[in-house]
Short mmCIF file of C-alpha atoms and ligand atoms in Angstrom, two decimals:
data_model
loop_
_atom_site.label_atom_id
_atom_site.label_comp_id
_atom_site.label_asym_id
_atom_site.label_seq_id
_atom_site.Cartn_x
_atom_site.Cartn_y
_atom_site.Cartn_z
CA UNK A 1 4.98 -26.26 4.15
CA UNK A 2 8.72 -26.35 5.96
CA UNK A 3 11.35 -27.31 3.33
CA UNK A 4 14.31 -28.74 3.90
CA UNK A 5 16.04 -25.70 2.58
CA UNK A 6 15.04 -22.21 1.02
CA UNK A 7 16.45 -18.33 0.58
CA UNK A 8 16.48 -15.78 2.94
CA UNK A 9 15.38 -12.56 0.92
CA UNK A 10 14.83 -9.08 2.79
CA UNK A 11 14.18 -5.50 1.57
CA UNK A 12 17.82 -4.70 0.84
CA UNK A 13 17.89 -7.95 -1.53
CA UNK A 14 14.98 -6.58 -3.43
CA UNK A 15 15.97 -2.93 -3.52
CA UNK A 16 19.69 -3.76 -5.07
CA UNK A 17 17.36 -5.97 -7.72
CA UNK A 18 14.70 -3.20 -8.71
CA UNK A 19 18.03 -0.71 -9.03
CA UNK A 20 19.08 -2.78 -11.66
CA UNK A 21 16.26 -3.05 -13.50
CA UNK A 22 16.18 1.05 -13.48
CA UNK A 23 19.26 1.21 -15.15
CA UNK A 24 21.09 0.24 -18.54
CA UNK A 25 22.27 -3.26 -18.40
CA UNK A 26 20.72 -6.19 -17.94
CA UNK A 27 23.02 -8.30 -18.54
CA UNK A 28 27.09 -8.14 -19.43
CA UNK A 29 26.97 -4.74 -16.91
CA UNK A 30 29.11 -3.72 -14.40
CA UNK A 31 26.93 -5.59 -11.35
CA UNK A 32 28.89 -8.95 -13.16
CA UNK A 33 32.13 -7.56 -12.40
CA UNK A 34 31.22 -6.49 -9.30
CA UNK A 35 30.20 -9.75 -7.58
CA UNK A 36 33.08 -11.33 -9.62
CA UNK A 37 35.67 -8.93 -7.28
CA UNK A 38 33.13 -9.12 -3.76
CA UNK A 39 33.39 -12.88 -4.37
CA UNK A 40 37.56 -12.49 -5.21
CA UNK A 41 38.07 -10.41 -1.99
CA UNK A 42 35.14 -12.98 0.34
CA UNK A 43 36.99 -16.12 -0.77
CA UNK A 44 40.84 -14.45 -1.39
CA UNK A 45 41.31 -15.17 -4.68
CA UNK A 46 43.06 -13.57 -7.58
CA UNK A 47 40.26 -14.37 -10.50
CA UNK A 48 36.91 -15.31 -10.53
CA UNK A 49 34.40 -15.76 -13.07
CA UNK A 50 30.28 -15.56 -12.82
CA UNK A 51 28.39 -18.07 -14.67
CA UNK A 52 24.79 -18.76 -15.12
CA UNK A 53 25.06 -21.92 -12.39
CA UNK A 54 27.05 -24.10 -10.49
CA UNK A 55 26.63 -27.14 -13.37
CA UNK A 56 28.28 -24.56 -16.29
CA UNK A 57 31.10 -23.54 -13.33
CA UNK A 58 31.81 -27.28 -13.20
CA UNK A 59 31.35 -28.32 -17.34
CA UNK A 60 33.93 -24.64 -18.03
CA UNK A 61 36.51 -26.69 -15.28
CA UNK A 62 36.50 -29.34 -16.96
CA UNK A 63 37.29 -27.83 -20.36
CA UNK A 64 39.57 -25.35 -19.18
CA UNK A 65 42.02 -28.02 -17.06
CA UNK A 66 41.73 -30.13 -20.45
CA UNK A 67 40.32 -32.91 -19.76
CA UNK A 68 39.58 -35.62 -22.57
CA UNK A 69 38.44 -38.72 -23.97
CA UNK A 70 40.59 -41.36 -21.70
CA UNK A 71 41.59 -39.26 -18.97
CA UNK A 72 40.21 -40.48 -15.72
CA UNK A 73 38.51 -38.16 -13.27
CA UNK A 74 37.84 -39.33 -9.19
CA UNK A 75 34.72 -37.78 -7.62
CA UNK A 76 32.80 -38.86 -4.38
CA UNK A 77 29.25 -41.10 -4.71
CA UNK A 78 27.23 -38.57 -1.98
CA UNK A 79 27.31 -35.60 -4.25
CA UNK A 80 24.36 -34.02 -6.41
CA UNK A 81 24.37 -35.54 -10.20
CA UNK A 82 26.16 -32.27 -11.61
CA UNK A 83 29.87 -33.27 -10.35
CA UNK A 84 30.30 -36.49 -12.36
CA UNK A 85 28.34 -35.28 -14.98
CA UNK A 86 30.58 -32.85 -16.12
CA UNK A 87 33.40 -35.23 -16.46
CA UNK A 88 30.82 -37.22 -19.01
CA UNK A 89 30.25 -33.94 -20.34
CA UNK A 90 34.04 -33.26 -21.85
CA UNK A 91 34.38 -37.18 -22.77
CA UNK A 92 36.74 -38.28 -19.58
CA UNK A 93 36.18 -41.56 -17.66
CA UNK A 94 34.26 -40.71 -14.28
CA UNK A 95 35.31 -43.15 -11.36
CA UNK A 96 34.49 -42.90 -7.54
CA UNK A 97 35.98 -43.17 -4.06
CA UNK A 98 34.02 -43.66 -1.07
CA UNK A 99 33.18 -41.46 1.70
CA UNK A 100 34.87 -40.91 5.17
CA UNK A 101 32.29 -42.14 7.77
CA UNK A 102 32.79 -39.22 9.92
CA UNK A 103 32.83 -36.27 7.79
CA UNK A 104 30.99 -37.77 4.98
CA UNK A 105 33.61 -36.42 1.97
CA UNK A 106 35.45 -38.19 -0.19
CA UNK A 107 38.22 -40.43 1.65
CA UNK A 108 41.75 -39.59 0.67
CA UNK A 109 43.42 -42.75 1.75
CA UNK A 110 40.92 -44.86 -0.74
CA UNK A 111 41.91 -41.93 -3.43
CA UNK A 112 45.23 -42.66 -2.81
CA UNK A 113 45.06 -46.90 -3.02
CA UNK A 114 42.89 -45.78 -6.22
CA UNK A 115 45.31 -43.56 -7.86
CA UNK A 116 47.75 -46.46 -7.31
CA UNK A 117 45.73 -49.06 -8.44
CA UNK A 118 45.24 -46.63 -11.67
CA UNK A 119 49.11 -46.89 -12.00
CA UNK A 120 49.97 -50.38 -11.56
CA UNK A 121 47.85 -50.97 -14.52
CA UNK A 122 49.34 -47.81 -16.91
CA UNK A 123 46.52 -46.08 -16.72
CA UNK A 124 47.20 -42.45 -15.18
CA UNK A 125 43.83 -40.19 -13.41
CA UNK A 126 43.88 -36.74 -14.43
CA UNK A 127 41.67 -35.31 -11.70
CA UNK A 128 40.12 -35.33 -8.37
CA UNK A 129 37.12 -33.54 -7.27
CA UNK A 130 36.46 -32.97 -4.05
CA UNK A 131 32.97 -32.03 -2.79
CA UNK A 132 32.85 -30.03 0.92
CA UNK A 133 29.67 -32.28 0.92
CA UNK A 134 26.44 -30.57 3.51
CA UNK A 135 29.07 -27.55 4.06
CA UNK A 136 31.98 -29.44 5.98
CA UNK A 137 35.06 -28.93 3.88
CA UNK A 138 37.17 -32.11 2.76
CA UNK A 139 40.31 -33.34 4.28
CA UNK A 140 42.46 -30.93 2.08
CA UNK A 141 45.23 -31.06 2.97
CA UNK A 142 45.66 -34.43 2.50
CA UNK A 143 43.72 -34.12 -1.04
CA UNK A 144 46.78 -31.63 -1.99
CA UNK A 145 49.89 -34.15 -0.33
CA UNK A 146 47.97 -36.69 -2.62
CA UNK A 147 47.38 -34.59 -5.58
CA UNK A 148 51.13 -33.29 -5.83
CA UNK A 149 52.82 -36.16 -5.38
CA UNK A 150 51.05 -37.84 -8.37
CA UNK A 151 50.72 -34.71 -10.22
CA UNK A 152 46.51 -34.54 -10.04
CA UNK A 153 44.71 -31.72 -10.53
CA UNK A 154 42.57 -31.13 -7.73
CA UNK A 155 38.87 -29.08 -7.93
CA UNK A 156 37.43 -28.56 -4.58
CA UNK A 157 32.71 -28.55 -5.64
CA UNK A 158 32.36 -25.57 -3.15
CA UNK A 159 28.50 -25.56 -3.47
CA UNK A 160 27.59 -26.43 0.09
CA UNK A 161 30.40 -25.06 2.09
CA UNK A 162 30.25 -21.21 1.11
CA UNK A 163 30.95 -19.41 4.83
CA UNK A 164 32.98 -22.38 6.37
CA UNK A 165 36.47 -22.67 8.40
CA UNK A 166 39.39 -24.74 7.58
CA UNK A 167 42.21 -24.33 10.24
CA UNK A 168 40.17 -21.19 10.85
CA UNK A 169 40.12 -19.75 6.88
CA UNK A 170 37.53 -19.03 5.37
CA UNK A 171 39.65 -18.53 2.48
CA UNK A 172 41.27 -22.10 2.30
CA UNK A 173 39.30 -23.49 -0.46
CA UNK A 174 41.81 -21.80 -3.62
CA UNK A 175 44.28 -22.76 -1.39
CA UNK A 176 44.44 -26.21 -1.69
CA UNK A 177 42.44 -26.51 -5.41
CA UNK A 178 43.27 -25.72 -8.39
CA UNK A 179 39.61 -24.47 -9.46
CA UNK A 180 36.76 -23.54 -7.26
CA UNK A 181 33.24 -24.14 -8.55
CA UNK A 182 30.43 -22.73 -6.46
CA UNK A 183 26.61 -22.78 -6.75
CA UNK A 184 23.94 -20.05 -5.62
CA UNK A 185 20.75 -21.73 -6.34
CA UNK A 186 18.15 -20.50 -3.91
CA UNK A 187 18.74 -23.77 -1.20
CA UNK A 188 22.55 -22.65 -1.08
CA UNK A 189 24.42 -20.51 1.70
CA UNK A 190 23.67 -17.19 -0.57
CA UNK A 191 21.47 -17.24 -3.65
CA UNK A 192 21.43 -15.44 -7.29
CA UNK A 193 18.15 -17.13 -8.27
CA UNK A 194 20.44 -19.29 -10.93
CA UNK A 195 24.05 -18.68 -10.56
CA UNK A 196 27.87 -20.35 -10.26
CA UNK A 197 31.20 -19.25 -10.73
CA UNK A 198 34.74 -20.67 -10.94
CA UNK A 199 37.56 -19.51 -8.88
CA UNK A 200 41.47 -19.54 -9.50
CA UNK A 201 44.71 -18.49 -8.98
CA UNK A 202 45.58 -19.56 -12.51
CA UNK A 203 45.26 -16.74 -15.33
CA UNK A 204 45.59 -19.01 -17.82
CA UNK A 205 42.48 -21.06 -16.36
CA UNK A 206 40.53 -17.85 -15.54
CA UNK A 207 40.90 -16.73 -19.15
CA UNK A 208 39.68 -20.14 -20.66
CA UNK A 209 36.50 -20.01 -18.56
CA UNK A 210 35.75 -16.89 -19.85
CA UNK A 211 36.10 -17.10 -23.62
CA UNK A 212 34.18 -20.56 -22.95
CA UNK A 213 31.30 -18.43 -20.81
CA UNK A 214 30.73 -15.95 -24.07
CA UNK A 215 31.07 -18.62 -27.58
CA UNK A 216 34.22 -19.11 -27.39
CA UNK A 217 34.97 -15.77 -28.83
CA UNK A 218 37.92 -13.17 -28.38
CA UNK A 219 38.48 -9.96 -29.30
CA UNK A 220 42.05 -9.80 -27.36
CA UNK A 221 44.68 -7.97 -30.46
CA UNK A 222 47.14 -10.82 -29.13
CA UNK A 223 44.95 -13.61 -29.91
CA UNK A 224 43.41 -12.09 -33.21
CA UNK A 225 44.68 -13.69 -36.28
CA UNK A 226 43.36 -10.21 -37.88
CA UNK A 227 41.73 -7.11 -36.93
CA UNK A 228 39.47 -5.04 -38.76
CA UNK A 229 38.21 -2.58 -36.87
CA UNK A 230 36.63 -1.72 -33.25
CA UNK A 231 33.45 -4.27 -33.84
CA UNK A 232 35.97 -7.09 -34.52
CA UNK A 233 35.67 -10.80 -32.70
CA UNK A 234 36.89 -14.22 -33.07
CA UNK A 235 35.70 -17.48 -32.31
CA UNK A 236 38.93 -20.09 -31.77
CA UNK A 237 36.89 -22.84 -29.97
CA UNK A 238 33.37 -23.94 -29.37
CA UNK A 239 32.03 -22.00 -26.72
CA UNK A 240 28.76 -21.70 -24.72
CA UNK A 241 26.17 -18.77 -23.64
CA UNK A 242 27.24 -19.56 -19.74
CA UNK A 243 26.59 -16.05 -19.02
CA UNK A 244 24.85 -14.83 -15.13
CA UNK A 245 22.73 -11.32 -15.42
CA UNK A 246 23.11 -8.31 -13.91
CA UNK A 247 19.91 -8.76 -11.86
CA UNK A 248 21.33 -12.01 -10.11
CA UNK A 249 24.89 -10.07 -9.23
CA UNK A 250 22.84 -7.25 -7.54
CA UNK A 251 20.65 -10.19 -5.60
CA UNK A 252 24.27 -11.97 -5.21
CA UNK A 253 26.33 -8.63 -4.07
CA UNK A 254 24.03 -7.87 -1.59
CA UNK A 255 23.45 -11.68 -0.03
CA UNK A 256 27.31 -11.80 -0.40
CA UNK A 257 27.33 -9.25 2.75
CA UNK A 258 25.41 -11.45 4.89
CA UNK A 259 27.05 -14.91 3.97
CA UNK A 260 28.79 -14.99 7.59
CA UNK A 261 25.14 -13.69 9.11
CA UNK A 262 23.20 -16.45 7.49
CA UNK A 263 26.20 -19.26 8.32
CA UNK A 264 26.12 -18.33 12.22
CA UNK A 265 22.05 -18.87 12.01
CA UNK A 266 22.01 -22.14 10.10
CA UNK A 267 25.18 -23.45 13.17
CA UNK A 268 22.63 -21.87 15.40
CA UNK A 269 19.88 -24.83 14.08
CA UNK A 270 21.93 -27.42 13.66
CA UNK A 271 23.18 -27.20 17.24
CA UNK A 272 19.62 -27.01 18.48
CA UNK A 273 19.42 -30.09 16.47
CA UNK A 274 22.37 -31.62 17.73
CA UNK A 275 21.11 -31.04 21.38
CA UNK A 276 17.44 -32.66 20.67
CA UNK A 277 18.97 -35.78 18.77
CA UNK A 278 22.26 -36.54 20.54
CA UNK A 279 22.40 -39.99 22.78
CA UNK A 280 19.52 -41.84 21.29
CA UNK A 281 20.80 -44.69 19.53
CA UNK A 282 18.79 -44.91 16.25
CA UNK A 283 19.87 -41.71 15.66
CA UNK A 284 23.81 -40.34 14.26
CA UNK A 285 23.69 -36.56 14.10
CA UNK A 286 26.39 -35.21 12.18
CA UNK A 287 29.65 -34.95 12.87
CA UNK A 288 32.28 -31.92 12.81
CA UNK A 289 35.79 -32.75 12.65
CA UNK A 290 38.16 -30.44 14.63
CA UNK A 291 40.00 -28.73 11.98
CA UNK A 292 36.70 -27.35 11.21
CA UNK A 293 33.70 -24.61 11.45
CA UNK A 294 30.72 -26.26 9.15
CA UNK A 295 28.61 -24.16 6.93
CA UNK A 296 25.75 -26.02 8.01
CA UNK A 297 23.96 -25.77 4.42
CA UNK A 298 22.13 -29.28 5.10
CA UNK A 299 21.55 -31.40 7.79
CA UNK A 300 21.84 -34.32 7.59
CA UNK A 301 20.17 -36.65 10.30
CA UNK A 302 21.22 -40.84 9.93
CA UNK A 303 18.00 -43.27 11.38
CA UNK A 304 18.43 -46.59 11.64
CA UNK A 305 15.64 -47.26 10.05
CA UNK A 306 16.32 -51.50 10.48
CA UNK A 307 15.58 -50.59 14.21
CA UNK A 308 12.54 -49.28 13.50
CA UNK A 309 8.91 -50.58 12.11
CA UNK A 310 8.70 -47.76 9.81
CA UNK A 311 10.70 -47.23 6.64
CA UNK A 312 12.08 -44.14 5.26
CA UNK A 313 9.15 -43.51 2.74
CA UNK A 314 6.86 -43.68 5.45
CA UNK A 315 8.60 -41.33 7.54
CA UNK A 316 8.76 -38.85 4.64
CA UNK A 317 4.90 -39.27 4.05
CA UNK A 318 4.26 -38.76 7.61
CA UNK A 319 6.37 -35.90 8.05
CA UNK A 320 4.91 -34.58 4.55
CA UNK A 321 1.32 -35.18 5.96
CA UNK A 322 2.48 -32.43 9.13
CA UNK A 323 4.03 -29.74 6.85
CA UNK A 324 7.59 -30.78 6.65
CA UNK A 325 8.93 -31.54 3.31
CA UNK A 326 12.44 -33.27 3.93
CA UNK A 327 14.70 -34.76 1.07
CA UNK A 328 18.07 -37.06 0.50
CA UNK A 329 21.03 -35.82 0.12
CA UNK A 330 22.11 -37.79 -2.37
CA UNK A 331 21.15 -40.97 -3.99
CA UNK A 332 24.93 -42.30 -4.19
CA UNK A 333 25.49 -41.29 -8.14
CA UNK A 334 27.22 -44.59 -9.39
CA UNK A 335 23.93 -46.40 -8.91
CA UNK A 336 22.12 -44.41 -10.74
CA UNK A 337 20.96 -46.39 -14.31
CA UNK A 338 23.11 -43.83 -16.57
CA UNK A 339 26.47 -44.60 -14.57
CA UNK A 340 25.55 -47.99 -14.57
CA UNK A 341 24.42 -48.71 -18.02
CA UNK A 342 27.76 -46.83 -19.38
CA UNK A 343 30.49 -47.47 -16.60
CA UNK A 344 29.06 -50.18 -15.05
CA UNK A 345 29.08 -49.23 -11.39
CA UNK A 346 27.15 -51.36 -9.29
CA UNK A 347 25.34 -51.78 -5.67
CA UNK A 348 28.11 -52.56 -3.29
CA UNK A 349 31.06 -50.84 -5.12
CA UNK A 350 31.01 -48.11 -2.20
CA UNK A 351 29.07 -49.44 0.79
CA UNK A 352 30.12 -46.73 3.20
CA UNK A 353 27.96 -44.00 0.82
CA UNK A 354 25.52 -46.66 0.07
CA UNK A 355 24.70 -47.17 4.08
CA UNK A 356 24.93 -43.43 4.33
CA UNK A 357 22.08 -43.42 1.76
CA UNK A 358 19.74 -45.87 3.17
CA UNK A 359 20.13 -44.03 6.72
CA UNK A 360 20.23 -40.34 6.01
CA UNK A 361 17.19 -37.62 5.63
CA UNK A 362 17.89 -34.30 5.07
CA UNK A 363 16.14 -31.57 8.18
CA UNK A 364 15.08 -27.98 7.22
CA UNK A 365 17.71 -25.92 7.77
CA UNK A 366 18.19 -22.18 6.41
CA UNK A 367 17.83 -18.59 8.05
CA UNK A 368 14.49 -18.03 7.90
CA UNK A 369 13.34 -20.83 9.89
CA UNK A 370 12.24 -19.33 12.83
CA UNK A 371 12.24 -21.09 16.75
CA UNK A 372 8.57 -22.08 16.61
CA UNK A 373 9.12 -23.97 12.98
CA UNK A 374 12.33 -25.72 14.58
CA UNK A 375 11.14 -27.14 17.68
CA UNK A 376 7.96 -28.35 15.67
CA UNK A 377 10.26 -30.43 13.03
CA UNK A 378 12.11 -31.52 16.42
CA UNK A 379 9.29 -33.09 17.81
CA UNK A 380 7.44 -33.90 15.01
CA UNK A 381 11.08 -35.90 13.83
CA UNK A 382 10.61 -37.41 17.87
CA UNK A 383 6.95 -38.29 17.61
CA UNK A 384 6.98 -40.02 14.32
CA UNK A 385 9.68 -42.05 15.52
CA UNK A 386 7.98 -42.88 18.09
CA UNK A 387 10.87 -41.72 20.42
CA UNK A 388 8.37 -38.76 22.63
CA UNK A 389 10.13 -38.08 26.09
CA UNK A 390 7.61 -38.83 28.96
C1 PLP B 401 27.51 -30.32 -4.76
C2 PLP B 401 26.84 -29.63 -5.91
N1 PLP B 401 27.50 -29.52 -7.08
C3 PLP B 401 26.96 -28.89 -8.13
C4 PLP B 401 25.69 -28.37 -8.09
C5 PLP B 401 25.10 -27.74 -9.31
O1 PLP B 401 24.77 -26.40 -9.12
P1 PLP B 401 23.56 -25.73 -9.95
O2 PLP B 401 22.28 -26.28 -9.43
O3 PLP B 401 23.74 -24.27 -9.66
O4 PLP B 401 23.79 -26.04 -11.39
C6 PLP B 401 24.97 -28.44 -6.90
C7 PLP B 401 23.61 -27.86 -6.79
O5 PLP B 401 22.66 -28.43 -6.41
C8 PLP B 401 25.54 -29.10 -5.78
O6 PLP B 401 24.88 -29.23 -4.62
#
C-alpha cells in the first residue's frame, strides 16, 4: 500500500540507533543534548529543548509564555487537532482566523480585524499561532508587524515546514516567533519515531520548558529554597514526564543531516505533480508564493468534486481499492463537536478553510517514493477521475 506519507530510514539511521543501545544511557544521555545543539545550529537558534512530541512542545509553550484562564489565543482552522488543543490544555480561550486562499496559512489581515474586534470590546488576545501549514511558511512578516504593534506573542507550529525558505532562510522561523514548536513523527520532514521540541531565543522561556519537561523540578542553588546535599531537588510547579530518549536523538541526529536531502526529493514530487495536474480545471494544485521555497511535507491536491459524479469518499475507496491510501489534511478544527459543544464554533464561521476542506486530498509524498510508485498515483489520480489523456 502507497501512503500518503512515511519515513525514509537507511543503514546509517539504524546503525546510530543500535550504538545507543550498546552504550549507558537510554534516556537523559548525552545523544539529548546533542540533537538539542544539531537542531540549535540547523534552525540558528540560541536554545532548544527535546521533548517526547510535537503536542508536549506545544502544551510546555503554552505554559511557559503564561497563558491562562481568560486569555485569548488565535490559531488557524486547517491545522492538526494538537495546536488549539493546547490552548484548552492551560485554560485560555481558543479562537480562529481563516486561511489565505493561496498559501493556505492563517490570514494576517483577518488576524488583524480580529485582534481589533477583540479590543473594541475590552477584551485583549494574548497569542497567535501560526502554523507553516503542508510546509509553506506563513506570511511572517506580517504576523510580527501585527504581533508588535499590539503586543502578541507570536508561536510559529513548525511541524510541516522543517527544511523550507523564507526570503531564502532557512533559519527565519525564531526570527519572527517567539517559540518554535516542531514535530518528528515518522510522516514529518525528519523523524525520531515520537519526538518535538521547542525553540527560542528567550532564556527565560527555554528554562521554563525544561523544568516543565522533567516534574517541574530544579536542582539550580539559585532557585533552591535549601540545599542538603549533592542528591538534592525541588519541585516549584507541576510539571510533566515530557522527556525524548536517547534512542530517538541518535535516529533524529542522524536524519537531521539529510533534512535538506529529503526536502529537495519531496520538491522533486510535488513538481512532477504540479506538471501532471496543472491546466485542468477541476483540479487547483498548490500554490507557492514568491517569498518562498516549500518543504513540500504534504501535498495537497483541491478537486472540485461538485464537477464531478463521484464524491470524495468514493475517490478515496477507489484509490484505496488500487493501493493508494490518501488522507485530509485537516478537518477544519472549529467544527469539530468538542470546539463546538464548548466554544460554540459553527459551519460557516470560516468558509475559506471550510471549502478548502470539502476540495482537498492529501497525495503520497515522502523520499522513498520511488518514479514507478509516482507516475502510478498520477494516473491512477487521472483515471479515477475520469480525466485519461487520449
Ligand atoms: C501542525 C501540527 N502541529 C502539531 C502536531 C503534533 O505533533 P505530534 O504528533 O508529534 O504530537 C502535528 C503532528 O501531526 C502537526 O502536524
Amino acid at each position: 500500500m502507497i501512503s500518503y506519507g512515511r519515513q525514509s530510514i537507511d543503514q546509517s539511521d539504524i546503525d546510530a540507533v543500535v550504538e545507543v543501545l550498546k552504550g549507558d544511557w537510554l534516556t537523559q544521555g548525552p545523544a539529548v543534548e546533542t540533537f538539542e545543539n544539531d537542531l540549535k545550529s540547523y534552525f540558528g537558534v540560541k536554545h532548544c529543548c527535546a521533548v517526547s512530541n510535537g503536542t508536549a512542545a506545544l502544551h510546555l509553550t503554552g505554559l511557559a509564555l503564561g497563558w491562562h484562564p481568560g486569555d485569548v489565543i488565535i490559531t488557524t482552522p486547517i491545522t492538526f487537532l494538537a495546536t488549539a488543543n493546547c490552548i484548552v490544555y492551560v485554560g485560555a480561550t481558543p479562537d480562529f482566523v481563516d486561511i489565505d486562499p493561496i498559501s493556505y496559512t492563517i490570514d494576517p489581515n483577518q488576524v488583524e480585524d480580529k485582534v481589533r474586534s477583540y479590543k473594541s470590546k475590552g477584551k485583549t488576545v494574548k497569542a497567535v499561532i501560526g502554523v507553516d501549514f503542508a510546509g509553506h511558511p506563513c506570511d511572517w512578516k506580517e504576523l510580527r508587524q501585527i504581533a508588535d504593534k499590539y503586543d502578541l506573542q507570536l508561536v510559529n507550529d513548525n511541524c510541516h515546514a522543517m527544511g523550507a525558505s523564507y526570503f531564502d532562510d532557512k533559519q527565519y522561523a525564531v526570527k519572527y516567533a517567539d517559540v518554535v514548536t516542531q514535530s518528528y513523527h515518522p510522516v514529518k520532514n525528519i523523524t525520531t519515531g515520537e519526538g518535538g521540541a521547542i525553540l527560542t531565543n528567550d532564556p527565560e522561556i527555554d528554562e521554563k520548558v525544561r523544568r516543565l519537561r522533567t516534574h517541574g523540578v530544579t536542582k539550580d542553588p539559585h532557585l533552591l529554597e535549601v540545599n542538603e546535599g549533592p542528591w538534592y531537588y525541588e519541585m516549584h510547579e507541576l510539571g510533566f514526564n515530557y522527556r525524548i530518549t536517547d534512542l530517538q536523538c541518535a535516529l533524529g541526529i542522524n536524519q537531521l543531516k539529510k533534512l535538506n536531502l529529503f526536502v529537495q526529493e519531496r520538491c522533486e514530487i510535488a513538481k512532477r505533480y504540479d506538471e501532471s495536474f496543472y491546466g485542468i480545471d477541476i483540479l487547483t494544485i498548490p500554490k507557492t508564493k514568491s517569498s518562498i521555497n516549500h518543504a513540500n511535507h504534504l501535498y495537497p491536491l483541491q478537486i472540485n468534486f461538485e464537477k464531478l459524479s463521484l464524491t470524495k469518499a468514493e475517490f478515496f475507496e477507489k484509490m484505496k481499492q488500487m493501493g493508494i491510501n490518501l488522507q485530509v489534511h485537516y478537518i477544519p478544527v472549529h467544527i469539530q463537536p468538542f470546539y463546538h459543544k464548548n466554544y460554540g464554533f459553527k459551519q460557516g464561521d470560516f468558509p475559506v478553510s471550510e471549502s478548502f476542506y470539502y476540495r482537498v486530498v492529501s497525495l503520497p509524498i515522502y523520499p522513498d517514493l520511488n518514479y514507478d510508485e509516482l507516475q502510478f498515483v498520477i494516473s491512477e489520480t487521472k483515471q479515477v477521475l475520469d480525466m485519461i489523456e487520449v
